[in-house]
PDB file of C-alpha atoms in Angstrom:
ATOM      1  CA  MET W  11     -39.818   1.964-111.016  1.00  0.00           C
ATOM      2  CA  ILE W  12     -38.866  -1.676-111.659  1.00  0.00           C
ATOM      3  CA  TYR W  13     -38.108  -2.085-107.954  1.00  0.00           C
ATOM      4  CA  SER W  14     -41.643  -0.820-107.045  1.00  0.00           C
ATOM      5  CA  ALA W  15     -43.298  -3.184-109.517  1.00  0.00           C
ATOM      6  CA  MET W  16     -41.199  -6.103-108.257  1.00  0.00           C
ATOM      7  CA  ARG W  17     -42.016  -5.241-104.643  1.00  0.00           C
ATOM      8  CA  PHE W  18     -45.754  -5.051-105.476  1.00  0.00           C
ATOM      9  CA  PHE W  19     -45.586  -8.429-107.266  1.00  0.00           C
ATOM     10  CA  VAL W  20     -43.772 -10.161-104.385  1.00  0.00           C
ATOM     11  CA  SER W  21     -46.162  -8.633-101.834  1.00  0.00           C
ATOM     12  CA  SER W  22     -49.169  -9.774-103.874  1.00  0.00           C
ATOM     13  CA  VAL W  23     -47.858 -13.342-104.193  1.00  0.00           C
ATOM     14  CA  PHE W  24     -47.049 -13.429-100.473  1.00  0.00           C
ATOM     15  CA  PHE W  25     -50.576 -12.169 -99.636  1.00  0.00           C
ATOM     16  CA  ILE W  26     -52.206 -14.790-101.887  1.00  0.00           C
ATOM     17  CA  ILE W  27     -50.171 -17.604-100.307  1.00  0.00           C
ATOM     18  CA  LEU W  28     -51.015 -16.475 -96.770  1.00  0.00           C
ATOM     19  CA  SER W  29     -54.699 -16.087 -97.687  1.00  0.00           C
ATOM     20  CA  GLY W  30     -54.751 -19.607 -99.117  1.00  0.00           C
ATOM     21  CA  ILE W  31     -53.162 -21.062 -95.988  1.00  0.00           C
ATOM     22  CA  PHE W  32     -55.638 -19.206 -93.771  1.00  0.00           C
ATOM     23  CA  LEU W  33     -58.672 -20.230 -95.845  1.00  0.00           C
ATOM     24  CA  GLN W  34     -57.580 -23.867 -95.937  1.00  0.00           C
ATOM     25  CA  SER W  35     -57.178 -23.924 -92.154  1.00  0.00           C
ATOM     26  CA  VAL W  36     -60.678 -22.467 -91.757  1.00  0.00           C
ATOM     27  CA  VAL W  37     -62.285 -24.875 -94.239  1.00  0.00           C
ATOM     28  CA  ALA W  38     -60.477 -27.904 -92.813  1.00  0.00           C
ATOM     29  CA  ASP W  39     -61.473 -27.102 -89.232  1.00  0.00           C
ATOM     30  CA  ASP W  40     -63.940 -29.681 -87.908  1.00  0.00           C
ATOM     31  CA  ASP W  41     -65.125 -27.224 -85.260  1.00  0.00           C
ATOM     32  CA  VAL W  42     -66.689 -24.955 -87.883  1.00  0.00           C
ATOM     33  CA  PRO W  43     -70.471 -25.261 -87.542  1.00  0.00           C
ATOM     34  CA  ARG W  44     -72.229 -26.789 -90.514  1.00  0.00           C
ATOM     35  CA  PRO W  45     -75.840 -26.231 -91.579  1.00  0.00           C
ATOM     36  CA  ILE W  46     -78.146 -29.038 -90.550  1.00  0.00           C
ATOM     37  CA  THR W  47     -78.825 -31.367 -93.463  1.00  0.00           C
ATOM     38  CA  HIS W  48     -80.843 -34.065 -91.713  1.00  0.00           C
ATOM     39  CA  TYR W  49     -84.221 -32.968 -90.392  1.00  0.00           C
ATOM     40  CA  PRO W  50     -86.885 -35.090 -88.793  1.00  0.00           C
ATOM     41  CA  GLU W  51     -89.515 -35.825 -91.454  1.00  0.00           C
ATOM     42  CA  ARG W  52     -92.136 -33.661 -89.724  1.00  0.00           C
ATOM     43  CA  ASN W  53     -89.845 -30.625 -89.735  1.00  0.00           C
ATOM     44  CA  VAL W  54     -89.072 -31.011 -93.447  1.00  0.00           C
ATOM     45  CA  ALA W  55     -92.783 -30.990 -94.275  1.00  0.00           C
ATOM     46  CA  ILE W  56     -93.392 -27.932 -92.099  1.00  0.00           C
ATOM     47  CA  THR W  57     -90.391 -26.116 -93.553  1.00  0.00           C
ATOM     48  CA  GLU W  58     -91.524 -26.782 -97.119  1.00  0.00           C
ATOM     49  CA  LYS W  59     -95.051 -25.531 -96.367  1.00  0.00           C
ATOM     50  CA  TRP W  60     -93.721 -22.375 -94.707  1.00  0.00           C
ATOM     51  CA  LYS W  61     -91.275 -21.732 -97.541  1.00  0.00           C
ATOM     52  CA  GLU W  62     -94.152 -21.973-100.033  1.00  0.00           C
ATOM     53  CA  ALA W  63     -96.338 -19.672 -97.941  1.00  0.00           C
ATOM     54  CA  LYS W  64     -93.536 -17.252 -97.024  1.00  0.00           C
ATOM     55  CA  ASP W  65     -94.545 -17.788 -93.396  1.00  0.00           C
ATOM     56  CA  GLY W  66     -98.160 -17.019 -94.305  1.00  0.00           C
ATOM     57  CA  TYR W  67     -99.616 -19.559 -91.948  1.00  0.00           C
ATOM     58  CA  SER W  68     -97.969 -18.067 -88.889  1.00  0.00           C
ATOM     59  CA  ASN W  69     -98.047 -14.411 -89.914  1.00  0.00           C
ATOM     60  CA  PRO W  70    -101.555 -12.881 -90.015  1.00  0.00           C
ATOM     61  CA  ARG W  71    -100.364 -10.079 -92.328  1.00  0.00           C
ATOM     62  CA  ASN W  72     -99.489 -12.577 -95.068  1.00  0.00           C
ATOM     63  CA  TYR W  73    -102.346 -15.009 -94.509  1.00  0.00           C
ATOM     64  CA  THR W  74    -104.634 -15.670 -97.449  1.00  0.00           C
ATOM     65  CA  PRO W  75    -107.638 -17.880 -96.753  1.00  0.00           C
ATOM     66  CA  PRO W  76    -108.123 -20.795 -99.126  1.00  0.00           C
ATOM     67  CA  VAL W  77    -111.102 -20.748-101.456  1.00  0.00           C
ATOM     68  CA  VAL W  78    -112.935 -23.818-100.166  1.00  0.00           C
ATOM     69  CA  GLU W  79    -116.533 -24.515 -99.264  1.00  0.00           C
ATOM     70  CA  GLY W  80    -117.254 -26.093 -95.912  1.00  0.00           C
ATOM     71  CA  ALA W  81    -118.539 -25.535 -92.431  1.00  0.00           C
ATOM     72  CA  GLY W  82    -116.314 -25.230 -89.378  1.00  0.00           C
ATOM     73  CA  LYS W  83    -117.236 -28.654 -88.089  1.00  0.00           C
ATOM     74  CA  ASP W  84    -115.892 -30.219 -91.282  1.00  0.00           C
ATOM     75  CA  CYS W  85    -112.351 -28.825 -90.841  1.00  0.00           C
ATOM     76  CA  VAL W  86    -110.804 -32.053 -89.600  1.00  0.00           C
ATOM     77  CA  LYS W  87    -112.101 -34.059 -92.586  1.00  0.00           C
ATOM     78  CA  CYS W  88    -109.832 -32.183 -95.001  1.00  0.00           C
ATOM     79  CA  HIS W  89    -107.105 -31.080 -92.622  1.00  0.00           C
ATOM     80  CA  LYS W  90    -106.298 -34.633 -91.471  1.00  0.00           C
ATOM     81  CA  VAL W  91    -104.943 -35.030 -95.009  1.00  0.00           C
ATOM     82  CA  LEU W  92    -103.767 -31.458 -95.740  1.00  0.00           C
ATOM     83  CA  THR W  93    -102.172 -30.561 -92.390  1.00  0.00           C
ATOM     84  CA  PRO W  94    -102.058 -33.737 -90.280  1.00  0.00           C
ATOM     85  CA  VAL W  95     -99.527 -32.286 -87.823  1.00  0.00           C
ATOM     86  CA  ALA W  96    -101.785 -29.304 -87.076  1.00  0.00           C
ATOM     87  CA  VAL W  97    -104.751 -31.638 -86.503  1.00  0.00           C
ATOM     88  CA  LYS W  98    -102.650 -33.869 -84.230  1.00  0.00           C
ATOM     89  CA  ASP W  99    -101.458 -30.826 -82.261  1.00  0.00           C
ATOM     90  CA  TRP W 100    -105.074 -29.709 -81.823  1.00  0.00           C
ATOM     91  CA  GLU W 101    -106.215 -33.216 -80.805  1.00  0.00           C
ATOM     92  CA  ASP W 102    -103.487 -33.251 -78.137  1.00  0.00           C
ATOM     93  CA  SER W 103    -104.416 -29.772 -76.873  1.00  0.00           C
ATOM     94  CA  LYS W 104    -106.566 -28.353 -74.099  1.00  0.00           C
ATOM     95  CA  HIS W 105    -108.745 -26.757 -76.774  1.00  0.00           C
ATOM     96  CA  TYR W 106    -109.734 -30.206 -78.015  1.00  0.00           C
ATOM     97  CA  GLU W 107    -110.312 -31.483 -74.459  1.00  0.00           C
ATOM     98  CA  ASN W 108    -112.662 -28.529 -73.854  1.00  0.00           C
ATOM     99  CA  ASN W 109    -114.540 -28.882 -77.166  1.00  0.00           C
ATOM    100  CA  VAL W 110    -113.047 -25.677 -78.602  1.00  0.00           C
ATOM    101  CA  GLY W 111    -113.166 -26.241 -82.360  1.00  0.00           C
ATOM    102  CA  CYS W 112    -111.273 -24.651 -85.216  1.00  0.00           C
ATOM    103  CA  GLU W 113    -113.995 -22.097 -85.935  1.00  0.00           C
ATOM    104  CA  SER W 114    -113.660 -20.654 -82.404  1.00  0.00           C
ATOM    105  CA  CYS W 115    -110.300 -19.122 -83.312  1.00  0.00           C
ATOM    106  CA  HIS W 116    -110.192 -19.249 -87.115  1.00  0.00           C
ATOM    107  CA  ASN W 117    -113.880 -18.515 -87.900  1.00  0.00           C
ATOM    108  CA  ASP W 118    -115.528 -20.578 -90.617  1.00  0.00           C
ATOM    109  CA  HIS W 119    -114.403 -20.703 -94.244  1.00  0.00           C
ATOM    110  CA  SER W 120    -116.515 -17.704 -95.250  1.00  0.00           C
ATOM    111  CA  ASN W 121    -114.448 -15.443 -92.936  1.00  0.00           C
ATOM    112  CA  LEU W 122    -111.319 -17.500 -92.241  1.00  0.00           C
ATOM    113  CA  ILE W 123    -108.516 -15.801 -90.258  1.00  0.00           C
ATOM    114  CA  MET W 124    -105.157 -16.650 -88.751  1.00  0.00           C
ATOM    115  CA  PRO W 125    -105.519 -15.859 -85.034  1.00  0.00           C
ATOM    116  CA  THR W 126    -103.531 -13.041 -83.449  1.00  0.00           C
ATOM    117  CA  PRO W 127    -102.915 -12.392 -79.749  1.00  0.00           C
ATOM    118  CA  ASP W 128    -106.089 -10.266 -79.824  1.00  0.00           C
ATOM    119  CA  THR W 129    -108.034 -13.350 -80.898  1.00  0.00           C
ATOM    120  CA  CYS W 130    -106.589 -15.330 -77.993  1.00  0.00           C
ATOM    121  CA  GLY W 131    -107.404 -12.441 -75.652  1.00  0.00           C
ATOM    122  CA  THR W 132    -111.138 -12.877 -76.175  1.00  0.00           C
ATOM    123  CA  CYS W 133    -110.972 -15.989 -73.962  1.00  0.00           C
ATOM    124  CA  HIS W 134    -107.537 -15.690 -72.367  1.00  0.00           C
ATOM    125  CA  ALA W 135    -107.249 -12.039 -71.282  1.00  0.00           C
ATOM    126  CA  ALA W 136    -104.744 -12.566 -68.448  1.00  0.00           C
ATOM    127  CA  GLU W 137    -102.506 -14.834 -70.523  1.00  0.00           C
ATOM    128  CA  THR W 138    -102.587 -12.389 -73.434  1.00  0.00           C
ATOM    129  CA  MET W 139    -101.550  -9.483 -71.166  1.00  0.00           C
ATOM    130  CA  GLN W 140     -98.729 -11.636 -69.791  1.00  0.00           C
ATOM    131  CA  HIS W 141     -97.666 -12.512 -73.349  1.00  0.00           C
ATOM    132  CA  ARG W 142     -97.652  -8.859 -74.432  1.00  0.00           C
ATOM    133  CA  ALA W 143     -95.392  -7.966 -71.497  1.00  0.00           C
ATOM    134  CA  GLY W 144     -92.829 -10.661 -72.318  1.00  0.00           C
ATOM    135  CA  LYS W 145     -90.058 -11.346 -74.806  1.00  0.00           C
ATOM    136  CA  HIS W 146     -92.251 -13.577 -76.972  1.00  0.00           C
ATOM    137  CA  SER W 147     -94.425 -10.617 -77.890  1.00  0.00           C
ATOM    138  CA  ILE W 148     -91.378  -8.655 -79.027  1.00  0.00           C
ATOM    139  CA  ALA W 149     -90.178 -11.562 -81.175  1.00  0.00           C
ATOM    140  CA  TRP W 150     -93.661 -11.971 -82.653  1.00  0.00           C
ATOM    141  CA  SER W 151     -93.890  -8.234 -83.440  1.00  0.00           C
ATOM    142  CA  VAL W 152     -90.567  -8.383 -85.293  1.00  0.00           C
ATOM    143  CA  LYS W 153     -91.735 -11.431 -87.212  1.00  0.00           C
ATOM    144  CA  VAL W 154     -95.035  -9.832 -88.253  1.00  0.00           C
ATOM    145  CA  ALA W 155     -93.465  -6.448 -89.062  1.00  0.00           C
ATOM    146  CA  SER W 156     -90.823  -8.088 -91.250  1.00  0.00           C
ATOM    147  CA  GLY W 157     -93.446  -9.943 -93.256  1.00  0.00           C
ATOM    148  CA  GLY W 158     -92.333 -13.201 -91.681  1.00  0.00           C
ATOM    149  CA  LYS W 159     -88.715 -12.696 -92.708  1.00  0.00           C
ATOM    150  CA  GLY W 160     -87.611 -12.272 -89.101  1.00  0.00           C
ATOM    151  CA  GLY W 161     -88.090 -15.925 -88.271  1.00  0.00           C
ATOM    152  CA  GLY W 162     -89.955 -19.071 -89.104  1.00  0.00           C
ATOM    153  CA  ALA W 163     -89.205 -22.722 -89.547  1.00  0.00           C
ATOM    154  CA  GLY W 164     -87.577 -22.523 -92.957  1.00  0.00           C
ATOM    155  CA  ARG W 165     -85.017 -20.014 -91.812  1.00  0.00           C
ATOM    156  CA  PHE W 166     -84.763 -21.588 -88.356  1.00  0.00           C
ATOM    157  CA  LEU W 167     -83.978 -25.081 -89.620  1.00  0.00           C
ATOM    158  CA  ALA W 168     -81.383 -23.808 -92.094  1.00  0.00           C
ATOM    159  CA  GLN W 169     -79.342 -22.225 -89.302  1.00  0.00           C
ATOM    160  CA  TYR W 170     -76.310 -23.724 -87.678  1.00  0.00           C
ATOM    161  CA  GLU W 171     -77.194 -25.799 -84.649  1.00  0.00           C
ATOM    162  CA  GLU W 172     -75.273 -23.439 -82.360  1.00  0.00           C
ATOM    163  CA  MET W 173     -77.346 -20.497 -83.611  1.00  0.00           C
ATOM    164  CA  ARG W 174     -80.614 -22.343 -83.054  1.00  0.00           C
ATOM    165  CA  GLU W 175     -79.675 -23.253 -79.498  1.00  0.00           C
ATOM    166  CA  GLY W 176     -79.042 -19.598 -78.696  1.00  0.00           C
ATOM    167  CA  ALA W 177     -82.338 -18.409 -80.173  1.00  0.00           C
ATOM    168  CA  CYS W 178     -85.812 -19.874 -79.653  1.00  0.00           C
ATOM    169  CA  GLY W 179     -84.326 -23.360 -79.448  1.00  0.00           C
ATOM    170  CA  GLY W 180     -82.841 -22.455 -76.080  1.00  0.00           C
ATOM    171  CA  CYS W 181     -86.287 -22.994 -74.548  1.00  0.00           C
ATOM    172  CA  HIS W 182     -88.376 -24.468 -77.352  1.00  0.00           C
ATOM    173  CA  SER W 183     -88.175 -27.080 -80.021  1.00  0.00           C
ATOM    174  CA  VAL W 184     -89.590 -25.908 -83.345  1.00  0.00           C
ATOM    175  CA  GLU W 185     -93.014 -24.688 -82.250  1.00  0.00           C
ATOM    176  CA  ASP W 186     -95.437 -22.249 -83.720  1.00  0.00           C
ATOM    177  CA  LYS W 187     -98.713 -23.159 -82.139  1.00  0.00           C
ATOM    178  CA  CYS W 188    -100.870 -21.278 -79.715  1.00  0.00           C
ATOM    179  CA  ASP W 189    -101.053 -23.777 -76.844  1.00  0.00           C
ATOM    180  CA  SER W 190     -97.415 -24.864 -76.729  1.00  0.00           C
ATOM    181  CA  CYS W 191     -96.707 -23.191 -73.390  1.00  0.00           C
TER     182      CYS W 191
END
């Protein structure tokens, strides 16, 4: 009986020592990926907005229109201050070049929506069919079905760099806009 207890004690001590040595070698290893702690300023702002909205602004299921008065043509007046990156992206887009305003895809404030591929398909039928046949459509479906928990900037930027490179970052920088292709 004493021999069994002594054997258990020695085995336990030996296990704890080996575990400590193993854990220290893992923690001390410089090759272990670390979460990114330095983001470009733009990405921090986007991440914070998406964390607040729980991906609401990229997931139509979670989108809640703001309660604001205003006509579609007035969008840029407020959004230059509220979402300057989105306005800049639009100003640099083909939509802007072709006089396609916010209300064309989002409606006006009385019936504001977050566009879906169906919305895009009203003008871009061939591109929408191509999108639905590809891997991006599958990723989008997972994201929408999971309530936005399957992806998004907040989660994306918190990942290890190696993980990001193997996911969307393999082809894209952080993008979640309709004309990024």
